[in-house]
């Protein structure tokens, strides 16, 4: 299953600082220098790939990777972006392990009605190219979480500006800027509506034209009167319902793993064949 298509001269010894000619290097030395150059290039390339996979800002200048990431929505199987099962080693409260199972995938779409009005306005500067969403449940089927990948129309500069605004104004922590869940019929998430949102996280990437988010709630459809951002719900000593039920960990854990998968897929897409 995939998402819909969119659209050689003689060597002259160099002079040293005192004007004397340096002796010609031996073949052994020349070979060693060449090896070091090759090794250095390899290390630089490896560091660049590693910085993308880990989210290091040093990879922001990779135009090829940025462009490749922006095209993943229509050329990558859904199971690669949203695996049927995700393992969260140490991702639960107190470092417990989690396992999440995908229960529904939304058809790829635009962003109409996917976000609360103020969040839609906040995201408007980068535009909406396509939105992909999937909903997961935990091993006990008591919690449900929707994870979203918003592919934008923006370049790296615009994504960097949006990330800076979110961080400066705390837009990822406001309850009036929560993403909406995907409530799939005939699943445990059928009753997962706006009033059931308990915890959420929003991550604006700068290495890719993508915004990653997740929103969690209870599978029994109960209303949550005090939703709490995942970063706060995961703090030690937090006593809100989202915190004590681990819903902050659910949202953050799933968003992190889907984001890592996106990075890995984008990095693979830009690898040159040997």
Tab-separated table of C-alpha atoms in Angstrom:
chain	number	residue	atom	x	y	z
A	1	UNK	CA	0.000	0.000	0.000
A	2	UNK	CA	1.347	3.446	-0.918
A	3	UNK	CA	-0.066	6.911	-0.627
A	4	UNK	CA	-1.582	8.492	-3.732
A	5	UNK	CA	0.632	10.069	-6.459
A	6	UNK	CA	0.540	13.964	-6.710
A	7	UNK	CA	1.897	15.215	-8.497
A	8	UNK	CA	49.479	14.415	-15.199
A	9	UNK	CA	52.358	16.877	-15.039
A	10	UNK	CA	55.779	16.508	-13.433
A	11	UNK	CA	55.806	17.118	-9.744
A	12	UNK	CA	57.794	20.147	-8.533
A	13	UNK	CA	58.903	20.146	-4.894
A	14	UNK	CA	57.204	23.068	-3.159
A	15	UNK	CA	59.189	25.682	-1.290
A	16	UNK	CA	59.204	25.872	2.466
A	17	UNK	CA	58.859	29.147	4.377
A	18	UNK	CA	62.693	29.620	4.166
A	19	UNK	CA	62.664	29.369	0.359
A	20	UNK	CA	64.316	25.962	0.134
A	21	UNK	CA	62.948	23.120	-1.925
A	22	UNK	CA	61.409	20.257	-0.010
A	23	UNK	CA	62.505	16.735	-0.933
A	24	UNK	CA	60.192	14.580	-3.029
A	25	UNK	CA	58.031	12.445	-0.722
A	26	UNK	CA	58.539	8.694	-0.828
A	27	UNK	CA	55.957	6.406	-2.441
A	28	UNK	CA	55.103	5.039	0.983
A	29	UNK	CA	54.440	8.497	2.335
A	30	UNK	CA	52.380	9.454	-0.692
A	31	UNK	CA	50.257	6.358	-0.276
A	32	UNK	CA	49.716	7.162	3.379
A	33	UNK	CA	48.602	10.691	2.529
A	34	UNK	CA	46.167	9.389	-0.060
A	35	UNK	CA	44.737	6.927	2.434
A	36	UNK	CA	44.223	9.695	4.955
A	37	UNK	CA	42.388	11.793	2.367
A	38	UNK	CA	40.057	8.913	1.525
A	39	UNK	CA	39.457	8.184	5.182
A	40	UNK	CA	38.780	11.833	5.886
A	41	UNK	CA	36.211	12.064	3.121
A	42	UNK	CA	34.543	8.928	4.406
A	43	UNK	CA	34.372	10.296	7.933
A	44	UNK	CA	32.898	13.567	6.732
A	45	UNK	CA	30.253	11.749	4.709
A	46	UNK	CA	29.439	9.492	7.636
A	47	UNK	CA	29.151	12.454	9.961
A	48	UNK	CA	26.740	14.187	7.599
A	49	UNK	CA	24.501	11.133	7.388
A	50	UNK	CA	24.695	10.651	11.132
A	51	UNK	CA	23.750	14.255	11.839
A	52	UNK	CA	20.596	13.858	9.740
A	53	UNK	CA	19.578	10.657	11.476
A	54	UNK	CA	20.067	12.166	14.920
A	55	UNK	CA	18.589	15.553	14.131
A	56	UNK	CA	21.906	17.462	14.346
A	57	UNK	CA	21.496	20.906	12.793
A	58	UNK	CA	24.777	20.387	10.931
A	59	UNK	CA	22.801	18.551	8.249
A	60	UNK	CA	20.507	21.500	7.546
A	61	UNK	CA	22.534	22.498	4.490
A	62	UNK	CA	21.945	19.223	2.665
A	63	UNK	CA	19.645	20.343	-0.120
A	64	UNK	CA	19.462	16.881	-1.633
A	65	UNK	CA	18.255	15.305	1.604
A	66	UNK	CA	15.813	18.146	2.247
A	67	UNK	CA	14.312	17.762	-1.214
A	68	UNK	CA	14.189	13.968	-0.986
A	69	UNK	CA	12.400	14.133	2.364
A	70	UNK	CA	9.756	16.391	0.890
A	71	UNK	CA	8.867	13.757	-1.717
A	72	UNK	CA	8.502	10.785	0.609
A	73	UNK	CA	4.768	11.201	1.037
A	74	UNK	CA	3.910	9.871	-2.431
A	75	UNK	CA	6.721	7.398	-3.080
A	76	UNK	CA	7.157	5.415	0.143
A	77	UNK	CA	4.937	2.536	1.329
A	78	UNK	CA	2.742	3.408	4.260
A	79	UNK	CA	4.262	0.581	6.318
A	80	UNK	CA	7.632	2.333	6.103
A	81	UNK	CA	6.361	5.678	7.345
A	82	UNK	CA	3.867	4.221	9.817
A	83	UNK	CA	5.008	0.665	10.720
A	84	UNK	CA	2.242	-1.754	11.757
A	85	UNK	CA	4.040	-2.223	15.093
A	86	UNK	CA	6.427	0.103	16.895
A	87	UNK	CA	8.578	-0.800	19.879
A	88	UNK	CA	9.267	1.799	22.549
A	89	UNK	CA	12.105	0.471	24.665
A	90	UNK	CA	12.172	2.590	27.811
A	91	UNK	CA	9.586	4.966	26.348
A	92	UNK	CA	6.959	4.556	29.063
A	93	UNK	CA	6.664	6.103	32.529
A	94	UNK	CA	9.618	5.157	34.691
A	95	UNK	CA	11.514	3.824	31.689
A	96	UNK	CA	9.111	0.979	31.039
A	97	UNK	CA	8.903	-0.555	27.581
A	98	UNK	CA	5.990	0.124	25.279
A	99	UNK	CA	4.545	-1.565	22.214
A	100	UNK	CA	2.192	0.223	19.864
A	101	UNK	CA	0.017	-1.327	17.176
A	102	UNK	CA	-1.359	0.618	14.230
A	103	UNK	CA	-5.101	0.342	14.010
A	104	UNK	CA	-5.912	2.799	11.225
A	105	UNK	CA	-4.333	4.856	8.451
A	106	UNK	CA	-6.076	7.941	7.125
A	107	UNK	CA	-6.141	8.568	3.378
A	108	UNK	CA	-3.531	11.169	2.437
A	109	UNK	CA	-5.226	14.540	2.349
A	110	UNK	CA	-4.873	18.281	2.586
A	111	UNK	CA	-4.963	20.001	5.973
A	112	UNK	CA	-8.568	21.142	5.983
A	113	UNK	CA	-10.142	20.382	9.364
A	114	UNK	CA	-6.991	18.567	10.570
A	115	UNK	CA	-6.012	21.299	13.024
A	116	UNK	CA	-7.702	23.713	15.358
A	117	UNK	CA	-8.098	27.154	13.709
A	118	UNK	CA	-5.238	28.841	15.569
A	119	UNK	CA	-2.825	25.994	14.875
A	120	UNK	CA	-3.806	26.077	11.215
A	121	UNK	CA	-3.027	29.798	11.208
A	122	UNK	CA	0.327	29.236	12.925
A	123	UNK	CA	1.312	26.655	10.312
A	124	UNK	CA	0.083	28.708	7.355
A	125	UNK	CA	3.481	30.341	6.570
A	126	UNK	CA	4.912	26.980	5.438
A	127	UNK	CA	1.827	25.793	3.592
A	128	UNK	CA	0.340	22.325	3.406
A	129	UNK	CA	1.419	20.037	0.582
A	130	UNK	CA	0.048	16.812	2.045
A	131	UNK	CA	-0.949	15.358	5.398
A	132	UNK	CA	-0.421	11.725	6.400
A	133	UNK	CA	-1.885	10.287	9.600
A	134	UNK	CA	-2.136	6.982	11.423
A	135	UNK	CA	-3.636	6.008	14.751
A	136	UNK	CA	-2.054	3.531	17.171
A	137	UNK	CA	-3.079	1.846	20.394
A	138	UNK	CA	-0.965	0.494	23.231
A	139	UNK	CA	-0.651	-3.161	24.245
A	140	UNK	CA	-3.526	-2.851	26.709
A	141	UNK	CA	-5.736	-1.099	24.132
A	142	UNK	CA	-6.573	1.495	26.753
A	143	UNK	CA	-4.823	4.435	25.071
A	144	UNK	CA	-4.982	5.719	21.494
A	145	UNK	CA	-2.599	8.074	19.698
A	146	UNK	CA	-2.728	9.726	16.295
A	147	UNK	CA	0.623	10.513	14.663
A	148	UNK	CA	0.793	12.977	11.788
A	149	UNK	CA	3.342	13.981	9.151
A	150	UNK	CA	2.557	17.360	7.632
A	151	UNK	CA	4.576	17.789	4.423
A	152	UNK	CA	4.899	21.519	3.798
A	153	UNK	CA	5.624	23.641	0.716
A	154	UNK	CA	8.425	25.515	2.492
A	155	UNK	CA	12.183	25.725	1.979
A	156	UNK	CA	14.768	25.282	4.742
A	157	UNK	CA	14.741	28.983	5.626
A	158	UNK	CA	10.998	29.038	6.167
A	159	UNK	CA	11.087	25.848	8.246
A	160	UNK	CA	13.840	27.305	10.427
A	161	UNK	CA	11.798	30.468	10.944
A	162	UNK	CA	8.709	28.474	11.900
A	163	UNK	CA	10.667	26.356	14.372
A	164	UNK	CA	12.102	29.517	15.962
A	165	UNK	CA	8.615	31.004	16.321
A	166	UNK	CA	7.206	27.860	17.899
A	167	UNK	CA	10.053	27.810	20.419
A	168	UNK	CA	9.949	31.541	21.188
A	169	UNK	CA	6.188	31.756	21.628
A	170	UNK	CA	5.656	28.285	23.099
A	171	UNK	CA	3.125	27.422	20.423
A	172	UNK	CA	3.641	23.698	20.968
A	173	UNK	CA	2.341	24.005	24.531
A	174	UNK	CA	-0.896	25.919	24.025
A	175	UNK	CA	-4.117	23.989	24.415
A	176	UNK	CA	-5.776	26.099	21.706
A	177	UNK	CA	-3.196	24.900	19.181
A	178	UNK	CA	-3.613	21.158	19.576
A	179	UNK	CA	-3.641	18.909	16.502
A	180	UNK	CA	-6.788	16.894	15.982
A	181	UNK	CA	-6.938	13.089	16.210
A	182	UNK	CA	-7.931	10.645	13.508
A	183	UNK	CA	-10.893	8.672	14.836
A	184	UNK	CA	-11.348	5.592	12.705
A	185	UNK	CA	-14.675	3.782	12.710
A	186	UNK	CA	-14.866	0.222	14.005
A	187	UNK	CA	-11.664	0.583	16.022
A	188	UNK	CA	-10.885	1.369	19.648
A	189	UNK	CA	-10.261	4.939	18.449
A	190	UNK	CA	-13.789	5.416	17.131
A	191	UNK	CA	-14.589	7.807	19.980
A	192	UNK	CA	-11.306	9.698	19.819
A	193	UNK	CA	-12.514	13.229	19.128
A	194	UNK	CA	-11.470	16.760	20.016
A	195	UNK	CA	-12.803	16.512	23.558
A	196	UNK	CA	-10.828	13.332	24.163
A	197	UNK	CA	-7.423	14.894	23.462
A	198	UNK	CA	-5.256	14.503	26.553
A	199	UNK	CA	-1.633	15.115	25.555
A	200	UNK	CA	0.232	16.139	22.425
A	201	UNK	CA	3.589	17.105	20.920
A	202	UNK	CA	4.532	19.091	17.814
A	203	UNK	CA	8.002	19.060	16.228
A	204	UNK	CA	8.964	21.416	13.390
A	205	UNK	CA	11.861	19.893	11.457
A	206	UNK	CA	14.502	22.049	9.789
A	207	UNK	CA	16.258	19.220	7.898
A	208	UNK	CA	13.061	18.396	6.047
A	209	UNK	CA	9.896	20.252	5.038
A	210	UNK	CA	7.908	18.275	7.580
A	211	UNK	CA	6.064	18.916	10.846
A	212	UNK	CA	5.693	15.810	13.026
A	213	UNK	CA	3.008	15.661	15.666
A	214	UNK	CA	1.138	13.241	17.885
A	215	UNK	CA	-1.949	13.536	20.060
A	216	UNK	CA	-3.114	10.939	22.582
A	217	UNK	CA	-6.206	10.110	24.599
A	218	UNK	CA	-8.130	7.340	26.351
A	219	UNK	CA	-9.623	4.544	24.276
A	220	UNK	CA	-12.857	4.590	26.246
A	221	UNK	CA	-13.802	7.980	24.839
A	222	UNK	CA	-13.775	9.854	28.112
A	223	UNK	CA	-13.638	13.647	27.989
A	224	UNK	CA	-10.414	15.273	29.160
A	225	UNK	CA	-10.905	18.665	30.765
A	226	UNK	CA	-7.224	19.449	31.380
A	227	UNK	CA	-5.104	18.361	28.438
A	228	UNK	CA	-1.365	18.757	28.953
A	229	UNK	CA	1.546	18.979	26.498
A	230	UNK	CA	3.687	15.845	26.499
A	231	UNK	CA	6.789	17.693	27.709
A	232	UNK	CA	4.934	18.688	30.896
A	233	UNK	CA	3.016	15.446	31.343
A	234	UNK	CA	6.293	13.507	31.306
A	235	UNK	CA	7.864	15.514	34.126
A	236	UNK	CA	8.534	13.763	37.408
A	237	UNK	CA	5.842	14.598	39.945
A	238	UNK	CA	3.196	15.662	37.415
A	239	UNK	CA	-0.235	14.800	38.808
A	240	UNK	CA	-2.661	15.518	35.965
A	241	UNK	CA	-4.703	12.711	34.431
A	242	UNK	CA	-2.632	12.732	31.214
A	243	UNK	CA	0.563	12.517	33.259
A	244	UNK	CA	-0.529	9.755	35.621
A	245	UNK	CA	-1.936	7.676	32.774
A	246	UNK	CA	1.257	7.977	30.745
A	247	UNK	CA	-0.424	9.696	27.809
A	248	UNK	CA	2.408	12.209	27.546
A	249	UNK	CA	4.814	9.314	27.071
A	250	UNK	CA	2.468	7.790	24.499
A	251	UNK	CA	2.413	10.923	22.345
A	252	UNK	CA	6.124	11.690	22.629
A	253	UNK	CA	7.242	8.079	22.237
A	254	UNK	CA	5.290	7.515	19.047
A	255	UNK	CA	6.191	10.883	17.531
A	256	UNK	CA	9.892	10.252	18.193
A	257	UNK	CA	9.866	6.863	16.501
A	258	UNK	CA	7.922	7.965	13.456
A	259	UNK	CA	10.279	10.935	13.114
A	260	UNK	CA	13.346	8.663	13.331
A	261	UNK	CA	11.859	6.434	10.663
A	262	UNK	CA	11.303	9.442	8.415
A	263	UNK	CA	14.921	10.539	8.835
A	264	UNK	CA	16.221	7.054	8.074
A	265	UNK	CA	14.056	6.743	4.968
A	266	UNK	CA	15.125	10.164	3.693
A	267	UNK	CA	18.796	9.366	4.267
A	268	UNK	CA	18.425	6.086	2.347
A	269	UNK	CA	16.717	7.901	-0.516
A	270	UNK	CA	19.770	10.142	-1.029
A	271	UNK	CA	22.418	7.407	-0.875
A	272	UNK	CA	24.382	6.981	-4.072
A	273	UNK	CA	24.659	3.430	-5.520
A	274	UNK	CA	28.120	1.900	-5.074
